[in-house]
Amino acid sequence: MTRKMSRTGVDLWVKAEPFSYGALPVAPHPRLNFSNIKKILIYAKSKGSAGFPKLSYSVWKHIACHKMQLTEDLAWVYFETCYFLTTDMLAIERAERVKSIGDCKTPEEGVLQRAKYSIDTLKFVLYLYIQLLYKVSLRASLLAGDEWPTQTMSLDLDGRSTPRSSKSLDDHSHLVFIQSNIAEIIELLSEQDASKSGSISENSTVHGSLSLSAVEALSFIITGCIEKSVEKKTIMPLQDIAVLQSIQYYSGYSKATKTFSLRQFLIWLKDNLIMNPYSVSACIALGTRLSWPFGGEGERDATTVSTSTKRGKIATNAQIVPKEHVTGNKLIIMSQVSKQTIARSSGTLERSTIKIHRSHFSYIYLLSPLRSVTVEKCRNTTVVLGAIEAFVHISNCEGVTVICPCRSIMISGCTQCTFYLLTSNRPLLLSGNKKLMLAPYNTYYSHLEEHMSYAGLTASVNLWDNPLCIGPDHSDETPAWELLPPADFGISVIPFQMDGPTKSIPGGLPGRYHRAVVQRQKQVDSWQRTVKEAGLNREQRREFQALVESRFHMWLAETGHKRELDSLAVPQQHHGQS
């Protein structure tokens, strides 16, 4: 079934990645609103080359800390995240940048190093604007028929709140946000006099204009295609589509002035916006079902699996995403994996954005270089991930263990979860978290270092133990997190045979955790030596071995590890396929 093309033969849609991972899922600071974002742009333009068209971190830090009363830590999170999303850099350049900041010995050195960076000013104000995705609106709640206040949010005395519903997986909310606020967004980017700012609509008489650079900035959150056929799509930046000879009449572009009619461009944009064809919902509806083997199935057909275990669903859109546009578009959705083990390392996984949803009592190993990962509403599940180029978002989980090297991780609404991390940015602990354990990265697989290089990660900087708490419900008296005691720390072994050069944990372990591992190994060596020197005869050794095995199997059954071990054989046999 095909969708009827618009009258101009153009499809435009909202990019998922800036909203799914760029917008922090916490109510924005009260001073982060349209009026103040507009003032940020005006102020930046007044600072000359340090503020426009590129905004230096120094100018932004001054605005954020002294005018908006944001913390310096939050100011850097916004700047650094937008920098990553809007700046094309080679993997080696990203790793060198992280190392240059991480190597700073004092806060003053860090400030000087960060001051070297600047980002596109218009794209940055757009990035700040999309933080309003999580703004709580009393009017919207009433129009939707919701009671207020509702259980989906927790209010703080300063008016801030944290929505608990996830918009990171809700592509429809991204489109609705843009449709509802596009006039304000266009006004933010327009060339009209700030003193005459006001509501822009199709019926207004505003004669403002948009520059090419403004439309180019808008391509940060909106892209599209000219379809020659349903099967062949050529994704193009918004500004490239808007200036096409066949489109100029509709988009309001003037070759003479190299600007767009503000009113005409707004009409064209509204008329051609559609749902993202590479969204989560589209992947679920139209993607290819992946027949990955689930641990515990053996060589049996999936239909013979016990009906007491519901088989999870895995789908991908990898077959329809153009190869040159996989970043942020290539998805793999894993839903309702229950009491199973999945282990993969394949081309299908590489550079994919992974969504793991409602997994229960399972073990998931995805050992390829990935773009981003969301783990949502999972319980009692262990997730071991390969090198993650961009973002990890863990939300509304309970009893989950995550082991991963990544650029950045956000955690919200999680209870009794443990995170073994190698991350070049401070972990972001948002609202609704309880009893979190943070620990250093504790495993490796044969191609890990190769995958880390591919993803632009470095083992020389690991901020796993320095989280940044954002949101209204954090307190020093009752912290939501603590560091895992070294006595409870252990090395996690990847239970699959893989050939490759990585033979140890990249970067090693922090001293006290390394000493705890060494001490535990000494205890094992001492036990083995004691047994060897006990002088048992053959019959006694047989009886002793039977006793140890019996106790070991009892322990496996009591802890649930028996199911994990029993389910490892099949993924190992199929390891490496798509």
Coordinates of C-alpha atoms in Angstrom, one line a residue:
M1 CA 0.0 0.0 0.0
T2 CA 1.5 3.3 -1.0
R3 CA 0.8 6.8 0.3
K4 CA -0.3 9.5 -2.0
M5 CA 2.4 12.0 -2.6
S6 CA 1.9 15.7 -1.8
R7 CA 1.0 18.2 -4.5
T8 CA 4.7 19.2 -4.8
G9 CA 6.0 15.6 -4.9
V10 CA 7.8 16.1 -1.7
D11 CA 7.7 14.3 1.7
L12 CA 9.2 16.0 4.7
W13 CA 9.5 14.4 8.2
V14 CA 10.9 15.1 11.6
K15 CA 14.2 13.4 12.4
A16 CA 13.9 11.0 15.3
E17 CA 17.4 11.2 16.8
P18 CA 17.4 14.8 18.0
F19 CA 14.2 14.2 19.9
S20 CA 14.8 10.6 21.1
Y21 CA 18.3 11.3 22.4
G22 CA 18.9 15.1 22.2
A23 CA 15.9 16.2 24.2
L24 CA 16.5 15.4 27.9
P25 CA 13.5 13.5 29.2
V26 CA 13.0 15.9 32.1
A27 CA 11.0 19.1 32.4
P28 CA 13.2 21.9 31.2
H29 CA 14.4 24.7 33.4
P30 CA 11.7 27.3 33.9
R31 CA 13.9 29.9 32.2
L32 CA 14.3 27.7 29.1
N33 CA 11.3 29.1 27.1
F34 CA 10.7 30.6 23.7
S35 CA 11.1 34.2 24.9
N36 CA 14.5 33.6 26.5
I37 CA 15.7 31.4 23.6
K38 CA 14.9 34.3 21.2
K39 CA 16.9 36.6 23.5
I40 CA 19.8 34.1 23.4
L41 CA 19.9 34.5 19.6
I42 CA 19.8 38.3 19.8
Y43 CA 22.5 38.4 22.4
A44 CA 24.7 35.9 20.5
K45 CA 24.5 38.1 17.3
S46 CA 25.6 41.1 19.4
K47 CA 28.8 39.3 20.4
G48 CA 30.3 39.3 16.9
S49 CA 32.1 36.3 15.6
A50 CA 32.1 34.7 19.0
G51 CA 28.4 34.5 19.0
F52 CA 27.2 34.3 15.3
P53 CA 27.1 32.4 13.0
K54 CA 29.1 30.1 15.3
L55 CA 28.4 30.3 19.1
S56 CA 31.5 29.8 21.2
Y57 CA 31.2 27.8 24.4
S58 CA 32.5 30.8 26.4
V59 CA 29.6 33.0 25.2
W60 CA 27.1 30.2 25.8
K61 CA 28.5 29.5 29.3
H62 CA 28.1 33.2 30.2
I63 CA 24.5 33.2 28.9
A64 CA 23.6 30.0 30.6
C65 CA 25.2 30.6 34.0
H66 CA 24.8 34.3 34.4
K67 CA 21.6 35.1 32.6
M68 CA 19.5 31.9 32.7
Q69 CA 20.8 30.6 36.1
L70 CA 21.6 27.1 34.7
T71 CA 24.4 25.2 36.3
E72 CA 27.7 25.0 34.4
D73 CA 27.4 21.2 34.2
L74 CA 24.0 21.4 32.5
A75 CA 25.2 24.1 30.2
W76 CA 28.0 21.8 29.1
V77 CA 25.6 18.9 28.6
Y78 CA 23.4 20.9 26.3
F79 CA 26.4 22.3 24.3
E80 CA 28.3 19.0 24.1
T81 CA 25.2 17.0 23.0
C82 CA 24.3 19.5 20.3
Y83 CA 27.9 19.6 19.2
F84 CA 27.9 15.8 18.7
L85 CA 24.5 15.9 16.9
T86 CA 25.4 18.7 14.5
T87 CA 29.1 18.4 13.8
D88 CA 30.5 15.9 11.3
M89 CA 33.7 14.4 12.8
L90 CA 35.8 11.3 12.0
A91 CA 35.8 8.7 14.8
I92 CA 39.5 9.4 15.5
E93 CA 38.8 13.1 15.8
R94 CA 36.0 12.4 18.3
A95 CA 38.2 10.2 20.4
E96 CA 41.0 12.8 20.4
R97 CA 38.6 15.5 21.4
V98 CA 37.4 13.5 24.4
K99 CA 40.9 12.7 25.4
S100 CA 42.0 16.4 25.2
I101 CA 39.2 17.4 27.6
G102 CA 39.7 14.4 29.8
D103 CA 43.4 15.0 30.2
C104 CA 42.9 18.4 31.8
K105 CA 44.3 18.3 35.3
T106 CA 42.4 21.2 36.8
P107 CA 38.9 22.8 36.3
E108 CA 40.6 25.9 34.8
E109 CA 42.4 23.8 32.2
G110 CA 39.0 22.2 31.4
V111 CA 37.4 25.6 30.9
L112 CA 40.2 26.7 28.5
Q113 CA 39.9 23.4 26.5
R114 CA 36.1 23.7 26.2
A115 CA 36.4 27.3 25.2
K116 CA 38.1 26.1 21.9
Y117 CA 34.8 24.7 20.6
S118 CA 31.9 26.4 18.9
I119 CA 28.7 25.3 17.2
D120 CA 26.2 26.6 14.6
T121 CA 24.2 29.2 16.5
L122 CA 20.9 28.7 14.8
K123 CA 21.1 24.9 15.2
F124 CA 21.9 25.4 18.9
V125 CA 18.8 27.6 19.5
L126 CA 16.8 24.9 17.8
Y127 CA 18.3 22.3 20.0
L128 CA 17.4 24.4 23.1
Y129 CA 13.9 24.7 21.7
I130 CA 13.3 21.0 21.4
Q131 CA 14.0 20.6 25.1
L132 CA 10.5 22.0 25.4
L133 CA 9.2 18.6 24.2
Y134 CA 9.0 17.7 27.9
K135 CA 7.5 20.9 29.1
V136 CA 4.3 20.3 31.2
S137 CA 1.4 22.1 29.8
L138 CA -1.7 22.5 32.0
R139 CA -3.8 23.6 29.0
A140 CA -2.7 20.6 26.9
S141 CA -3.5 18.2 29.7
L142 CA -7.0 19.7 30.0
L143 CA -7.6 19.6 26.3
A144 CA -6.5 15.9 26.3
G145 CA -9.1 15.2 29.0
D146 CA -6.5 14.3 31.6
E147 CA -7.0 15.0 35.2
W148 CA -4.4 17.4 36.7
P149 CA -2.2 16.8 38.5
T150 CA -1.9 13.2 37.2
Q151 CA 0.2 10.2 38.2
T152 CA 2.2 10.5 35.1
M153 CA 4.2 13.4 36.6
S154 CA 5.7 14.5 39.8
L155 CA 5.6 18.2 40.6
D156 CA 8.2 20.2 42.6
L157 CA 7.6 23.4 44.5
D158 CA 9.5 25.4 41.9
G159 CA 7.1 24.4 39.2
R160 CA 9.3 21.9 37.5
S161 CA 8.1 18.3 36.9
T162 CA 9.2 15.2 35.2
P163 CA 6.8 13.4 32.8
R164 CA 7.0 9.7 33.3
S165 CA 5.5 8.8 29.9
S166 CA 8.2 8.1 27.3
K167 CA 8.3 10.3 24.3
S168 CA 11.6 8.8 23.1
L169 CA 9.7 6.0 21.4
D170 CA 6.7 8.0 20.4
D171 CA 7.5 9.3 17.0
H172 CA 4.0 10.7 16.7
S173 CA 4.7 13.1 19.6
H174 CA 7.7 14.4 17.7
L175 CA 5.6 15.2 14.7
V176 CA 2.8 16.8 16.8
F177 CA 5.4 18.9 18.6
I178 CA 6.7 20.3 15.4
Q179 CA 3.2 20.8 13.9
S180 CA 2.0 22.6 17.0
N181 CA 5.1 24.8 17.3
I182 CA 6.3 25.3 13.7
A183 CA 5.2 28.9 13.5
E184 CA 7.2 29.7 16.7
I185 CA 10.2 27.8 15.4
I186 CA 10.1 29.7 12.1
E187 CA 9.8 32.9 14.0
L188 CA 12.8 32.0 16.0
L189 CA 14.9 31.6 12.8
S190 CA 13.3 34.5 10.8
E191 CA 15.0 37.7 9.8
Q192 CA 12.0 39.8 10.9
D193 CA 12.7 42.6 13.4
A194 CA 12.6 41.3 17.0
S195 CA 10.5 44.2 18.1
K196 CA 7.8 43.0 15.7
S197 CA 7.8 39.4 16.8
G198 CA 4.5 37.8 17.1
S199 CA 2.4 34.9 15.9
I200 CA 3.0 33.8 12.4
S201 CA 0.3 32.0 10.5
E202 CA -0.8 31.2 7.0
N203 CA -3.3 34.1 7.1
S204 CA -1.0 36.6 8.7
T205 CA 0.4 39.6 6.8
V206 CA 3.9 39.2 8.1
H207 CA 6.4 39.8 5.3
G208 CA 9.5 38.4 7.0
S209 CA 12.0 36.2 5.3
L210 CA 14.1 33.2 6.0
S211 CA 17.8 33.0 5.0
L212 CA 19.3 30.0 3.5
S213 CA 21.3 29.5 6.7
A214 CA 18.1 29.4 8.7
V215 CA 16.6 26.7 6.5
E216 CA 19.9 24.8 6.7
A217 CA 19.6 25.0 10.5
L218 CA 16.1 23.6 10.3
S219 CA 17.5 20.6 8.5
F220 CA 18.9 19.6 11.9
I221 CA 15.4 18.4 12.8
I222 CA 13.6 18.1 9.5
T223 CA 14.6 16.2 6.4
G224 CA 12.8 14.7 3.4
C225 CA 12.9 13.2 -0.1
I226 CA 11.7 13.6 -3.6
E227 CA 10.2 10.3 -4.6
K228 CA 10.5 9.0 -8.1
S229 CA 9.1 5.7 -7.0
V230 CA 8.0 4.1 -3.8
E231 CA 10.9 1.7 -3.9
K232 CA 13.6 4.3 -4.5
K233 CA 14.0 7.2 -2.1
T234 CA 16.7 9.8 -2.1
I235 CA 16.9 11.5 1.3
M236 CA 18.1 15.1 1.0
P237 CA 18.7 18.0 3.4
L238 CA 15.7 20.3 3.8
Q239 CA 17.5 23.3 2.2
D240 CA 18.5 21.2 -0.9
I241 CA 14.9 20.2 -1.5
A242 CA 13.6 23.8 -0.9
V243 CA 15.8 25.4 -3.6
L244 CA 15.1 22.8 -6.3
Q245 CA 13.8 24.5 -9.5
S246 CA 10.6 22.5 -9.4
I247 CA 10.0 23.4 -5.7
Q248 CA 10.9 27.1 -5.5
Y249 CA 7.4 28.3 -6.4
Y250 CA 5.9 26.4 -3.4
S251 CA 8.7 27.0 -0.9
G252 CA 8.9 30.7 -1.6
Y253 CA 12.6 30.8 -2.5
S254 CA 13.9 33.8 -4.4
K255 CA 17.1 33.3 -6.4
A256 CA 17.6 37.1 -6.5
T257 CA 17.6 37.6 -2.7
K258 CA 18.6 34.0 -1.8
T259 CA 15.9 34.1 0.8
F260 CA 12.5 32.4 1.4
S261 CA 9.2 34.1 1.9
L262 CA 8.5 33.4 5.5
R263 CA 4.7 32.9 5.0
Q264 CA 5.1 30.8 1.8
F265 CA 7.8 28.6 3.3
L266 CA 5.6 27.9 6.4
I267 CA 2.7 26.9 4.2
W268 CA 4.9 24.6 2.1
L269 CA 6.4 23.0 5.2
K270 CA 3.1 22.3 6.9
D271 CA 1.6 20.9 3.7
N272 CA 4.3 18.3 3.2
L273 CA 5.1 17.1 6.8
I274 CA 4.4 13.3 7.2
M275 CA 5.2 10.7 9.8
N276 CA 8.9 9.6 9.7
P277 CA 9.1 6.6 7.3
Y278 CA 12.0 5.3 9.4
S279 CA 10.3 5.7 12.8
V280 CA 9.8 3.0 15.4
S281 CA 6.1 2.6 14.5
A282 CA 7.0 2.3 10.8
C283 CA 9.6 -0.3 11.6
I284 CA 7.1 -2.3 13.6
A285 CA 4.5 -2.1 10.9
L286 CA 6.6 -2.5 7.8
G287 CA 10.0 -3.8 8.9
T288 CA 11.5 -7.2 8.3
R289 CA 11.0 -9.8 11.0
L290 CA 14.3 -11.2 12.2
S291 CA 14.4 -14.9 13.0
W292 CA 17.2 -14.7 15.5
P293 CA 17.5 -18.0 17.5
F294 CA 16.4 -17.6 21.2
G295 CA 18.4 -19.5 23.8
G296 CA 16.6 -22.5 25.1
E297 CA 15.0 -23.4 21.8
G298 CA 17.8 -25.8 20.7
E299 CA 17.5 -26.9 17.1
R300 CA 13.7 -27.1 17.5
D301 CA 11.4 -25.0 15.5
A302 CA 10.1 -21.9 17.3
T303 CA 6.6 -23.4 17.4
T304 CA 7.8 -26.2 19.6
V305 CA 8.9 -23.9 22.4
S306 CA 6.9 -24.2 25.6
T307 CA 3.8 -22.1 25.5
S308 CA 4.7 -20.9 28.9
T309 CA 7.5 -18.8 27.4
K310 CA 6.3 -16.1 25.0
R311 CA 8.7 -15.6 22.1
G312 CA 9.8 -12.0 21.7
K313 CA 9.5 -10.1 18.5
I314 CA 12.4 -8.6 16.7
A315 CA 12.1 -6.4 13.6
T316 CA 14.4 -4.1 11.5
N317 CA 14.1 -1.6 8.7
A318 CA 17.7 -2.2 7.6
Q319 CA 16.5 -3.4 4.2
I320 CA 14.8 -0.1 3.3
V321 CA 17.1 2.5 4.8
P322 CA 19.5 4.0 2.2
K323 CA 23.1 2.9 3.0
E324 CA 24.3 6.5 3.0
H325 CA 21.6 7.5 5.6
V326 CA 21.8 4.7 8.2
T327 CA 22.8 7.1 11.0
G328 CA 19.8 7.5 13.2
N329 CA 17.5 5.8 10.7
K330 CA 18.5 2.1 10.8
L331 CA 16.5 0.5 13.6
I332 CA 16.2 -2.8 15.3
I333 CA 13.2 -3.2 17.7
M334 CA 13.3 -6.0 20.3
S335 CA 10.0 -6.4 22.2
Q336 CA 8.8 -8.7 24.9
V337 CA 11.8 -11.0 25.0
S338 CA 11.0 -13.1 28.0
K339 CA 13.1 -15.8 29.7
Q340 CA 15.5 -16.1 26.7
T341 CA 19.1 -15.5 25.8
I342 CA 20.0 -13.6 22.6
A343 CA 23.5 -13.1 21.4
R344 CA 24.5 -11.5 18.1
S345 CA 27.4 -9.8 16.3
S346 CA 26.5 -9.0 12.7
G347 CA 26.4 -6.5 9.9
T348 CA 22.7 -6.0 10.5
L349 CA 23.5 -4.7 14.0
E350 CA 26.3 -2.4 13.0
R351 CA 25.5 1.3 13.3
S352 CA 21.9 0.4 14.2
T353 CA 19.8 2.3 16.8
I354 CA 18.4 -0.4 19.1
K355 CA 15.2 -0.3 21.0
I356 CA 14.7 -3.0 23.7
H357 CA 11.2 -2.9 25.1
R358 CA 9.6 -4.9 27.9
S359 CA 12.2 -7.6 28.2
H360 CA 11.8 -9.8 31.2
F361 CA 14.2 -12.3 32.9
S362 CA 16.5 -12.4 29.8
Y363 CA 20.1 -12.1 28.8
I364 CA 20.9 -10.0 25.7
Y365 CA 24.3 -9.7 24.1
L366 CA 24.6 -7.3 21.2
L367 CA 28.4 -7.3 20.4
S368 CA 28.7 -5.0 17.4
P369 CA 29.4 -1.2 17.1
L370 CA 26.1 0.5 17.6
R371 CA 24.7 4.0 17.1
S372 CA 22.4 4.3 20.1
V373 CA 20.4 2.1 22.4
T374 CA 17.1 2.5 24.4
V375 CA 16.2 0.0 27.1
E376 CA 12.7 0.7 28.3
K377 CA 10.3 -1.0 30.7
C378 CA 12.5 -4.1 31.2
R379 CA 12.7 -6.2 34.3
N380 CA 15.4 -8.6 35.7
T381 CA 17.3 -8.5 32.4
T382 CA 21.1 -8.3 31.7
V383 CA 22.1 -6.3 28.6
V384 CA 25.7 -6.5 27.3
L385 CA 26.4 -4.1 24.5
G386 CA 29.1 -3.4 22.1
A387 CA 30.7 0.0 21.6
I388 CA 28.0 2.7 21.3
E389 CA 28.9 5.7 19.2
A390 CA 26.2 8.0 20.5
F391 CA 23.6 7.6 23.3
V392 CA 22.2 5.0 25.7
H393 CA 18.9 5.7 27.4
I394 CA 17.6 3.4 30.2
S395 CA 14.1 4.2 31.4
N396 CA 11.5 2.7 33.7
C397 CA 13.4 -0.5 34.3
E398 CA 13.7 -2.6 37.4
G399 CA 16.4 -5.1 38.4
V400 CA 18.2 -4.6 35.1
T401 CA 22.0 -4.9 34.6
V402 CA 23.6 -2.9 31.7
I403 CA 27.2 -3.4 30.7
C404 CA 28.4 -1.1 27.9
P405 CA 31.1 1.3 26.6
C406 CA 29.4 4.4 25.3
R407 CA 29.7 8.1 24.7
S408 CA 26.8 9.1 26.9
I409 CA 24.2 7.4 29.1
M410 CA 20.9 8.8 30.5
I411 CA 19.0 6.9 33.2
S412 CA 15.4 7.8 34.3
G413 CA 12.7 6.1 36.4
C414 CA 14.8 3.0 37.2
T415 CA 14.9 1.0 40.4
Q416 CA 17.5 -1.4 41.7
C417 CA 19.5 -1.4 38.5
T418 CA 23.3 -1.9 38.1
F419 CA 25.4 -0.2 35.4
Y420 CA 29.0 -1.3 34.5
L421 CA 30.2 1.6 32.4
L422 CA 33.0 2.9 30.2
T423 CA 31.7 6.4 29.3
S424 CA 33.5 9.6 28.2
N425 CA 30.7 11.8 29.6
R426 CA 29.2 12.0 33.1
P427 CA 26.2 9.6 33.4
L428 CA 23.0 11.6 33.5
L429 CA 20.7 10.5 36.3
L430 CA 17.3 12.1 35.7
S431 CA 14.2 11.8 37.8
G432 CA 12.5 8.8 39.3
N433 CA 15.6 6.7 40.0
K434 CA 16.0 4.6 43.2
K435 CA 18.8 2.4 44.4
L436 CA 21.1 2.5 41.4
M437 CA 24.6 1.0 41.5
L438 CA 27.4 2.4 39.3
A439 CA 30.5 0.3 38.6
P440 CA 33.4 0.4 36.2
Y441 CA 33.2 -1.6 32.9
N442 CA 33.9 -5.2 33.7
T443 CA 34.1 -7.2 30.5
Y444 CA 35.5 -7.5 27.0
Y445 CA 35.1 -9.4 23.8
S446 CA 37.6 -10.1 21.1
H447 CA 36.8 -7.2 18.8
L448 CA 35.9 -4.6 21.5
E449 CA 38.9 -2.3 20.9
E450 CA 38.4 -2.4 17.2
H451 CA 34.7 -1.5 17.7
M452 CA 35.5 1.3 20.1
S453 CA 37.9 2.9 17.6
Y454 CA 35.1 2.6 15.0
A455 CA 32.7 4.3 17.3
G456 CA 35.2 7.1 18.3
L457 CA 35.5 5.9 22.0
T458 CA 38.6 5.9 24.1
A459 CA 39.4 3.9 27.2
S460 CA 41.6 6.7 28.6
V461 CA 38.6 8.7 29.9
N462 CA 35.9 6.9 32.0
L463 CA 33.5 9.1 34.1
W464 CA 31.4 6.2 35.3
D465 CA 31.7 7.3 39.0
N466 CA 30.9 10.9 38.5
P467 CA 27.2 11.1 37.6
L468 CA 25.3 14.3 37.0
C469 CA 21.9 14.5 38.7
I470 CA 19.3 16.5 36.7
G471 CA 15.7 17.2 37.8
P472 CA 13.8 18.2 40.9
D473 CA 13.8 15.0 43.0
H474 CA 17.4 14.6 43.9
S475 CA 18.7 15.2 47.4
D476 CA 22.0 14.7 49.2
E477 CA 20.2 13.1 52.1
T478 CA 18.6 10.3 50.1
P479 CA 20.8 9.9 47.0
A480 CA 19.4 7.7 44.2
W481 CA 22.8 6.1 43.5
E482 CA 25.9 4.7 45.0
L483 CA 29.1 3.1 43.8
L484 CA 29.2 -0.7 43.8
P485 CA 31.3 -2.0 46.7
P486 CA 34.5 -3.6 45.5
A487 CA 33.6 -6.7 47.5
D488 CA 30.6 -7.2 45.2
F489 CA 32.4 -6.5 42.0
G490 CA 33.3 -9.3 39.6
I491 CA 34.5 -9.8 36.0
S492 CA 31.7 -10.6 33.6
V493 CA 32.8 -13.2 31.0
I494 CA 31.3 -13.2 27.5
P495 CA 30.4 -16.8 27.2
F496 CA 31.1 -17.1 23.4
Q497 CA 34.2 -18.1 21.5
M498 CA 35.3 -15.3 19.2
D499 CA 38.6 -14.7 17.5
G500 CA 40.1 -11.3 17.8
P501 CA 42.9 -9.1 19.3
T502 CA 41.3 -7.8 22.5
K503 CA 42.4 -9.9 25.5
S504 CA 41.6 -7.7 28.4
I505 CA 39.3 -4.9 29.7
P506 CA 40.3 -1.7 27.8
G507 CA 41.9 0.8 30.2
G508 CA 42.0 -1.8 33.0
L509 CA 40.1 -1.5 36.3
P510 CA 40.3 1.2 39.0
G511 CA 42.8 0.2 41.7
R512 CA 40.4 -0.9 44.5
Y513 CA 38.3 -2.9 42.0
H514 CA 41.4 -4.5 40.5
R515 CA 42.6 -5.4 44.0
A516 CA 39.2 -7.0 44.8
V517 CA 39.4 -9.2 41.7
V518 CA 43.0 -10.2 42.5
Q519 CA 42.0 -11.1 46.1
R520 CA 39.1 -13.2 44.9
Q521 CA 41.4 -15.0 42.5
K522 CA 43.8 -15.7 45.4
Q523 CA 40.9 -17.3 47.3
V524 CA 40.1 -19.5 44.4
D525 CA 43.8 -20.5 44.1
S526 CA 44.0 -21.1 47.8
W527 CA 40.9 -23.4 47.7
Q528 CA 42.3 -25.4 44.8
R529 CA 45.6 -25.8 46.5
T530 CA 43.9 -26.9 49.7
V531 CA 41.9 -29.6 47.8
K532 CA 45.1 -30.7 46.0
E533 CA 47.0 -31.0 49.3
A534 CA 44.3 -32.8 51.2
G535 CA 45.6 -36.2 50.2
L536 CA 42.2 -37.7 49.2
N537 CA 42.2 -41.1 47.7
R538 CA 40.3 -41.8 44.4
E539 CA 37.0 -42.7 46.1
Q540 CA 37.1 -39.6 48.4
R541 CA 37.9 -37.4 45.4
R542 CA 34.9 -38.9 43.5
E543 CA 32.6 -38.3 46.5
F544 CA 33.9 -34.8 47.0
Q545 CA 33.5 -33.9 43.4
A546 CA 29.9 -35.2 43.4
L547 CA 29.2 -33.1 46.5
V548 CA 30.6 -29.9 45.0
E549 CA 28.7 -30.5 41.7
S550 CA 25.5 -31.1 43.6
R551 CA 25.9 -27.9 45.7
F552 CA 26.9 -26.0 42.5
H553 CA 23.7 -27.1 40.6
M554 CA 21.6 -26.1 43.6
W555 CA 23.2 -22.7 43.6
L556 CA 22.6 -22.4 39.8
A557 CA 18.9 -23.2 40.3
E558 CA 18.4 -20.9 43.2
T559 CA 20.0 -17.9 41.5
G560 CA 18.4 -18.5 38.1
H561 CA 21.8 -18.9 36.4
K562 CA 21.0 -22.5 35.3
R563 CA 18.5 -21.1 32.7
E564 CA 21.2 -18.7 31.5
L565 CA 23.8 -21.5 31.1
D566 CA 21.3 -23.9 29.5
S567 CA 20.3 -21.2 26.9
L568 CA 23.8 -20.3 25.7
A569 CA 24.4 -23.1 23.3
V570 CA 22.1 -22.0 20.4
P571 CA 23.2 -18.4 20.2
Q572 CA 26.8 -19.6 20.2
Q573 CA 26.2 -21.9 17.2
H574 CA 24.5 -19.1 15.2
H575 CA 26.8 -16.3 16.4
G576 CA 27.9 -13.9 13.7
Q577 CA 24.9 -14.2 11.3
S578 CA 22.5 -11.4 10.5

